Short mmCIF file of C-alpha atoms in Angstrom, two decimals:
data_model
loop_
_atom_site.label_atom_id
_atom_site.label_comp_id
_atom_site.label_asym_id
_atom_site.label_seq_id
_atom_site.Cartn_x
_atom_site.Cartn_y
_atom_site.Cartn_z
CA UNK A 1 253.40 -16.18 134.99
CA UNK A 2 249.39 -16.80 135.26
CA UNK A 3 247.29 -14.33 137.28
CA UNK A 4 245.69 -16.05 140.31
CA UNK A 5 242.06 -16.98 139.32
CA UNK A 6 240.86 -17.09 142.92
CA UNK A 7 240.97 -15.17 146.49
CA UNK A 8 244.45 -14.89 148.01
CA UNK A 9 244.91 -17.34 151.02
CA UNK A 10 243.15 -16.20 153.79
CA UNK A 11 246.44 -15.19 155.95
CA UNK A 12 247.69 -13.27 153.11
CA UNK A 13 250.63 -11.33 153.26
CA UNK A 14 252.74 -10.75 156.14
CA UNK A 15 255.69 -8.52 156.55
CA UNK A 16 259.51 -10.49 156.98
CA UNK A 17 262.89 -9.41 158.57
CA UNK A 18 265.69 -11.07 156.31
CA UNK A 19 269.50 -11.65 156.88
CA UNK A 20 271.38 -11.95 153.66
CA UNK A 21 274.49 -11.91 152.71
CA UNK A 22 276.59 -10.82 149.01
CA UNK A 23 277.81 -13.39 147.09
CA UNK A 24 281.11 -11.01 146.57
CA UNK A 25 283.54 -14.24 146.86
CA UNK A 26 281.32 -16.82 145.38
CA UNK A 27 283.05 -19.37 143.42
CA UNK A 28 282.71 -23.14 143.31
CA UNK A 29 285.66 -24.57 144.38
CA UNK A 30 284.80 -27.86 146.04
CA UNK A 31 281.87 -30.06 145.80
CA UNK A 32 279.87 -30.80 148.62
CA UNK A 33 276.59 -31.93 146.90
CA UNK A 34 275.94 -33.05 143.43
CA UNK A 35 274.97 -29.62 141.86
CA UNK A 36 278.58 -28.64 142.23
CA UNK A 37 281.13 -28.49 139.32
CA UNK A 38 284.26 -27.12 140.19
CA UNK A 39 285.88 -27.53 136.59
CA UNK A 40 282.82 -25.72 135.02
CA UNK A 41 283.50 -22.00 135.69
CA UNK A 42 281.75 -19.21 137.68
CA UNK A 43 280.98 -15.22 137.26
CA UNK A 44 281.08 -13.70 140.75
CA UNK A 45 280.13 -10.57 139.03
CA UNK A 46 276.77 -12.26 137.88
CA UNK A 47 276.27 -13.94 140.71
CA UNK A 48 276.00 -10.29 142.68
CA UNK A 49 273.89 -9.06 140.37
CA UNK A 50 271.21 -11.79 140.53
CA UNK A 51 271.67 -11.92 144.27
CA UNK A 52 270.87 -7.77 144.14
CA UNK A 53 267.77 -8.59 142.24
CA UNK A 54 266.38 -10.69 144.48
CA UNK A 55 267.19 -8.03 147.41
CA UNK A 56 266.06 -5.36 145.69
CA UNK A 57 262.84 -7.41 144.94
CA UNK A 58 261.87 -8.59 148.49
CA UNK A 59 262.75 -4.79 149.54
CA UNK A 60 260.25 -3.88 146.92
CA UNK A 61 257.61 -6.18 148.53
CA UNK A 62 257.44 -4.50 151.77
CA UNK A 63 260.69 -6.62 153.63
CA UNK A 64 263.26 -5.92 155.34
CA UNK A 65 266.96 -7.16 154.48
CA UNK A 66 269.61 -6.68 156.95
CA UNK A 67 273.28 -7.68 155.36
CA UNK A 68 275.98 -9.60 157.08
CA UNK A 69 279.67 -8.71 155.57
CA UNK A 70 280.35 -11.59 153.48
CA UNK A 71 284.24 -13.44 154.47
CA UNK A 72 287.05 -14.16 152.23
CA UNK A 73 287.26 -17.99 151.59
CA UNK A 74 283.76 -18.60 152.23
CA UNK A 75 281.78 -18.78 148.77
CA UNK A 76 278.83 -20.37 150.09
CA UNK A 77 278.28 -17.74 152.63
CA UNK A 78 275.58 -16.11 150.34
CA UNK A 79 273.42 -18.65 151.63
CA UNK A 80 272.16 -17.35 154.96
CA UNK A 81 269.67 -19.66 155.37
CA UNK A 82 272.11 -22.18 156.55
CA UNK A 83 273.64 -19.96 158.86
CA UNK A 84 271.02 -20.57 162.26
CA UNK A 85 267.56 -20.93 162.88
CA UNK A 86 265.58 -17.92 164.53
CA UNK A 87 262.40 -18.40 166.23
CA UNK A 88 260.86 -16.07 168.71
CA UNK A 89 263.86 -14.15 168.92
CA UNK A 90 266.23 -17.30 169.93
CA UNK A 91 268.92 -18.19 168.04
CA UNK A 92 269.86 -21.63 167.03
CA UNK A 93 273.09 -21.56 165.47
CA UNK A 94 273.97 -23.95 162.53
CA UNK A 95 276.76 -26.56 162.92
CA UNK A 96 277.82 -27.42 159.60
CA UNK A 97 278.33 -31.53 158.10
CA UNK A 98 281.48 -30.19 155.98
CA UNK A 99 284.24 -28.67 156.46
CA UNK A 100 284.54 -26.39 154.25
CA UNK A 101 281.78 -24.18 155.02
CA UNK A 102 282.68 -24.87 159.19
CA UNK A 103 283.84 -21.18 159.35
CA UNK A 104 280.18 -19.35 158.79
CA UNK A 105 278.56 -20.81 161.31
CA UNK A 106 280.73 -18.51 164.34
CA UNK A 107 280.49 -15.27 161.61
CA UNK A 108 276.62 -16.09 161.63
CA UNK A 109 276.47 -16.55 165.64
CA UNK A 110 279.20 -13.65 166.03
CA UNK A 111 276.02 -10.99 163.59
CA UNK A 112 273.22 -11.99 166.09
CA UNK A 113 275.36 -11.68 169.56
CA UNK A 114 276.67 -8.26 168.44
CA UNK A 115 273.08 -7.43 167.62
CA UNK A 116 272.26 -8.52 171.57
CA UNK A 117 270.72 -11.83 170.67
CA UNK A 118 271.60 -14.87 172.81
CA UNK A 119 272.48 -17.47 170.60
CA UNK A 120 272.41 -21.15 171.65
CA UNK A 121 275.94 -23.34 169.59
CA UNK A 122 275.04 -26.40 168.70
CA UNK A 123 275.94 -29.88 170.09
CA UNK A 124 274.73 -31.65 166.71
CA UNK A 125 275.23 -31.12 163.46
CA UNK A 126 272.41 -28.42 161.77
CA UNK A 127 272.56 -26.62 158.68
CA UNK A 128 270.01 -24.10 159.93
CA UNK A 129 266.88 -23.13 157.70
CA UNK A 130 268.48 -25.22 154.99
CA UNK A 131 266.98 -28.27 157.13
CA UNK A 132 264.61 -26.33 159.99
CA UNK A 133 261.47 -24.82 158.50
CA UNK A 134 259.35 -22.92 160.50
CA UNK A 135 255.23 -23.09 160.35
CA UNK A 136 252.58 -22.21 162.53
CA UNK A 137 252.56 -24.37 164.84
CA UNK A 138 255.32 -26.86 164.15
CA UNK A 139 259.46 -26.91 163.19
CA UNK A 140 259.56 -29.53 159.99
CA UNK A 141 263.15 -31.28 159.93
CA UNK A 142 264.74 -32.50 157.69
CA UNK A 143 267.79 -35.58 157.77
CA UNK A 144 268.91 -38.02 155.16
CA UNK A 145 272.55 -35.67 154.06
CA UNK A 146 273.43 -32.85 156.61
CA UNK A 147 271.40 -32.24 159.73
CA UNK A 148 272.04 -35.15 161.91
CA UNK A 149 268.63 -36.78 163.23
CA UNK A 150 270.09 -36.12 167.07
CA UNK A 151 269.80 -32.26 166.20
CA UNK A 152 266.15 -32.39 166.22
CA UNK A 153 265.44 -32.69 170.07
CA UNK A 154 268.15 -30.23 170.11
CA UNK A 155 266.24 -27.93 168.09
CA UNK A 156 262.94 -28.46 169.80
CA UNK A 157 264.13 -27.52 173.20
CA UNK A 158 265.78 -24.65 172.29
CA UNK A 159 263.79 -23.04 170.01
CA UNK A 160 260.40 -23.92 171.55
CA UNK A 161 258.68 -25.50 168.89
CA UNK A 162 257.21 -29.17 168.44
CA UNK A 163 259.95 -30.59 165.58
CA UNK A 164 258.27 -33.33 162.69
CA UNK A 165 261.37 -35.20 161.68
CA UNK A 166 261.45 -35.78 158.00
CA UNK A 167 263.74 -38.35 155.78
CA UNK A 168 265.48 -37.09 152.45
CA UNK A 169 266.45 -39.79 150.60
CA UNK A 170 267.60 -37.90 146.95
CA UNK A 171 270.91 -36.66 146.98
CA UNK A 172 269.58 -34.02 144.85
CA UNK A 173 267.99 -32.46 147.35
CA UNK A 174 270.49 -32.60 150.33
CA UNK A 175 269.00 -29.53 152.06
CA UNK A 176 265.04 -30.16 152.63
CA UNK A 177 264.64 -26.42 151.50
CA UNK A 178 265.38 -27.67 148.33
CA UNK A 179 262.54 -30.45 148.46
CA UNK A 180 259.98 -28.79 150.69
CA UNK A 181 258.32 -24.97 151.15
CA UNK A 182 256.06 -23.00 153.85
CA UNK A 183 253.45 -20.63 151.84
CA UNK A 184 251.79 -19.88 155.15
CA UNK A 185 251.43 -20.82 158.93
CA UNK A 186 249.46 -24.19 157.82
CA UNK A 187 250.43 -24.52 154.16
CA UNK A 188 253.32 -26.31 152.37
CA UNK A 189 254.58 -27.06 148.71
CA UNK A 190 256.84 -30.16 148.48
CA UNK A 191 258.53 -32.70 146.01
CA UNK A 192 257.23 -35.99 147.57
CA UNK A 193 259.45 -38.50 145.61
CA UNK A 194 262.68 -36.66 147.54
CA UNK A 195 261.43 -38.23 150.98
CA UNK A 196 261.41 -41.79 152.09
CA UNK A 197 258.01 -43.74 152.34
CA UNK A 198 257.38 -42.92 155.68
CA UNK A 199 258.12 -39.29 155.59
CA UNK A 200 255.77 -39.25 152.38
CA UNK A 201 252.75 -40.91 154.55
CA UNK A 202 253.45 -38.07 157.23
CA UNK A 203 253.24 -35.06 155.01
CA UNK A 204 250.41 -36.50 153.57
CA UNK A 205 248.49 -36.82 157.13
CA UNK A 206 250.08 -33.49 157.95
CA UNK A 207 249.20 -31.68 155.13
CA UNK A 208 246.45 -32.90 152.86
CA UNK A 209 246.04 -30.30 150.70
CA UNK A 210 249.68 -29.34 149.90
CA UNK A 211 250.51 -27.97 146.65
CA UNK A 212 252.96 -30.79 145.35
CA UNK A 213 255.80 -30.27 142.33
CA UNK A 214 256.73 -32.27 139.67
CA UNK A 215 260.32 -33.59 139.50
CA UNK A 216 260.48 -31.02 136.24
CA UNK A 217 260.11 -27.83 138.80
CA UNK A 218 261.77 -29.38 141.78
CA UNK A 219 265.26 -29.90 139.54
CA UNK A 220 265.33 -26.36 139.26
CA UNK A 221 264.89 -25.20 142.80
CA UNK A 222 261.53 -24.40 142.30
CA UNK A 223 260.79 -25.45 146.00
CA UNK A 224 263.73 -23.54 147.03
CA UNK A 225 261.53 -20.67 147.60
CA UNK A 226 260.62 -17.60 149.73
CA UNK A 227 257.00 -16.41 150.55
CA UNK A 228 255.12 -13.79 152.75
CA UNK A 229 252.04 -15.64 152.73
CA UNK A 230 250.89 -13.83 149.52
CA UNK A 231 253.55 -13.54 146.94
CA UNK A 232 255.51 -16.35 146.27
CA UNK A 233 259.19 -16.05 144.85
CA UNK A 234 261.00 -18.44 143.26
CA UNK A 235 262.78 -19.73 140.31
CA UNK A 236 261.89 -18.49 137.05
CA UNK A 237 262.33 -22.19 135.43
CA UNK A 238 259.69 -23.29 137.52
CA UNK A 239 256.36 -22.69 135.47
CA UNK A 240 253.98 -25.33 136.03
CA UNK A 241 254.90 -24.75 139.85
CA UNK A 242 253.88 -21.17 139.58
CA UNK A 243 250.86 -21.96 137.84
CA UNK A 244 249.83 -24.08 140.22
CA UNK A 245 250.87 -21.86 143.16
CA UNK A 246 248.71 -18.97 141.04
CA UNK A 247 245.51 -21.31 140.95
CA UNK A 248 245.90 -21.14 144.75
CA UNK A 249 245.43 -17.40 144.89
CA UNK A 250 249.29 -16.83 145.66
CA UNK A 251 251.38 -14.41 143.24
CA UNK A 252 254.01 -16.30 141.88
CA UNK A 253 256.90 -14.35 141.31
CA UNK A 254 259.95 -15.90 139.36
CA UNK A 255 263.69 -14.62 139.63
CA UNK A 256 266.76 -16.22 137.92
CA UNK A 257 269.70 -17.29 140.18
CA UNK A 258 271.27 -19.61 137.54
CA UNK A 259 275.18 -18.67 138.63
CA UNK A 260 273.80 -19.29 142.17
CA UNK A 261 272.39 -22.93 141.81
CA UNK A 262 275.65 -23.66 140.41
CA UNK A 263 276.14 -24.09 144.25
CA UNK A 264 272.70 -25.62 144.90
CA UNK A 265 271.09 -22.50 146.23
CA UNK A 266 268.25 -20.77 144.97
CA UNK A 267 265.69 -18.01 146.48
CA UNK A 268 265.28 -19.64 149.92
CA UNK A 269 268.73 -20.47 150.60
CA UNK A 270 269.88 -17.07 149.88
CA UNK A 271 267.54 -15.49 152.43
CA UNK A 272 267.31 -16.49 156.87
CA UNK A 273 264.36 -15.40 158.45
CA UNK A 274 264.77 -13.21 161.71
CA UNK A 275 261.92 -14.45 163.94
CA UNK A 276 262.08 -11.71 166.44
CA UNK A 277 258.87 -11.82 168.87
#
């Protein structure tokens, strides 16, 4: 990937705490969005070892990555980013739309109480950082396939932060961490043909000078993406993203979780952000 060609972004990098969780019993056996295949098969074994990659990798950045024990019968558990929203050390936990993946959402609550964290259940349904992502100053929501738009207040009041509601209207992109990126505290990248008209016209006000993705890089979870600020990880596919990302003065760094996106999960999905104070 290019070298940046200017300064790196003024907030630069920024140490994370991470919660993630092996994909030892991924599999795809249901569909819940329209990246999932049941008949086409899966290799768990490659899934791990792409998931241990991208571990090993934010490690080797200067994170850290606290594990969860991943369940029997929950394959989409690798994604911990759906499992609750942490801000400020308060716990949101997720609520999930189907019912197949019902059952994280108490083992995700259950790793933060027995860690002494008081975690908040939901009322509405909220698929955690897969639909709440955290900036500066702001929560940005997303709606349109899973979080219900009723979770939002919920979210603001409990977590403490002002929440932007925002429409997803392309199945594709069911999850707005699939459509939509924070770089830093006042930064975004997004895919703006995956929001309605009036969510566009709000980004836009919002963020001006957002770093926006083609539908080339956005079809292979290029916005599905992790950063620190300074280095930016995220799918390997996703070149013209990175080179734009690069002519920003972030490192773009690319990783391949093909067997994972099977599911429709990529970097960002595979990694929840402990907010502690």
């Amino acid at each position: 990937m290019s070298a940046p060609t200017v300064p790196a972004p003024a907030q630069g990098f920024r140490p994370r705490r991470y919660l993630m969780c092996p994909p030892t019993h991924f599999d795809v056996t249901y569909s819940i969005n329209p990246w999932m295949e049941p008949e086409k098969p899966t290799d768990a074994a490659l899934a791990v070892a792409q998931w241990e990659r991208l571990r090993s990798l934010l490690v080797g950045l200067g994170h850290r990555v606290d594990l969860i024990d991943p369940e029997p019968g929950l394959p989409d558990m690798v994604f911990a980013a759906n499992g609750a929203t942490v801000v400020d050390g308060r716990v949101l936990a997720a609520r999930f739309r189907h019912p197949q993946r019902a059952a994280e959402a108490p083992a995700y609550a259950s790793w933060f109480r027995d860690r002494g964290y008081q975690v908040h259940e939901a009322a509405h349904v909220n698929e955690g950082e897969g639909d709440y992502l955290v900036t500066g100053t702001r929560i940005l929501a997303g709606s349109g396939f899973r979080t219900a738009p009723a979770a939002h207040a919920e979210a603001e009041r409990v977590l403490g932060r002002p929440v932007v509601g925002l429409e997803l209207v392309d199945p594709r992109f069911y999850h707005l961490d699939t459509a939509l990126a924070v770089l830093t505290d006042d930064e975004i990248m997004y895919y703006p043909e995956a929001f309605s008209g009036r969510s566009r016209e709000l980004l836009a006000e919002l963020y001006p000078d957002a770093v926006t993705a083609t539908e080339e890089d956005a079809l292979v979870f290029g916005l599905n993406a992790v950063s620190d600020g300074r280095h930016v990880v995220l799918s390997a596919q996703a070149v013209g993203l990175a080179d734009r990302l690069a002519r920003r003065g972030y490192v773009p760094i690319g990783v391949d979780l093909s067997e994972l996106l099977k599911s429709g999960g990529g970097a960002k999905c595979c990694t929840l952000e402990v907010r502690d104070r």
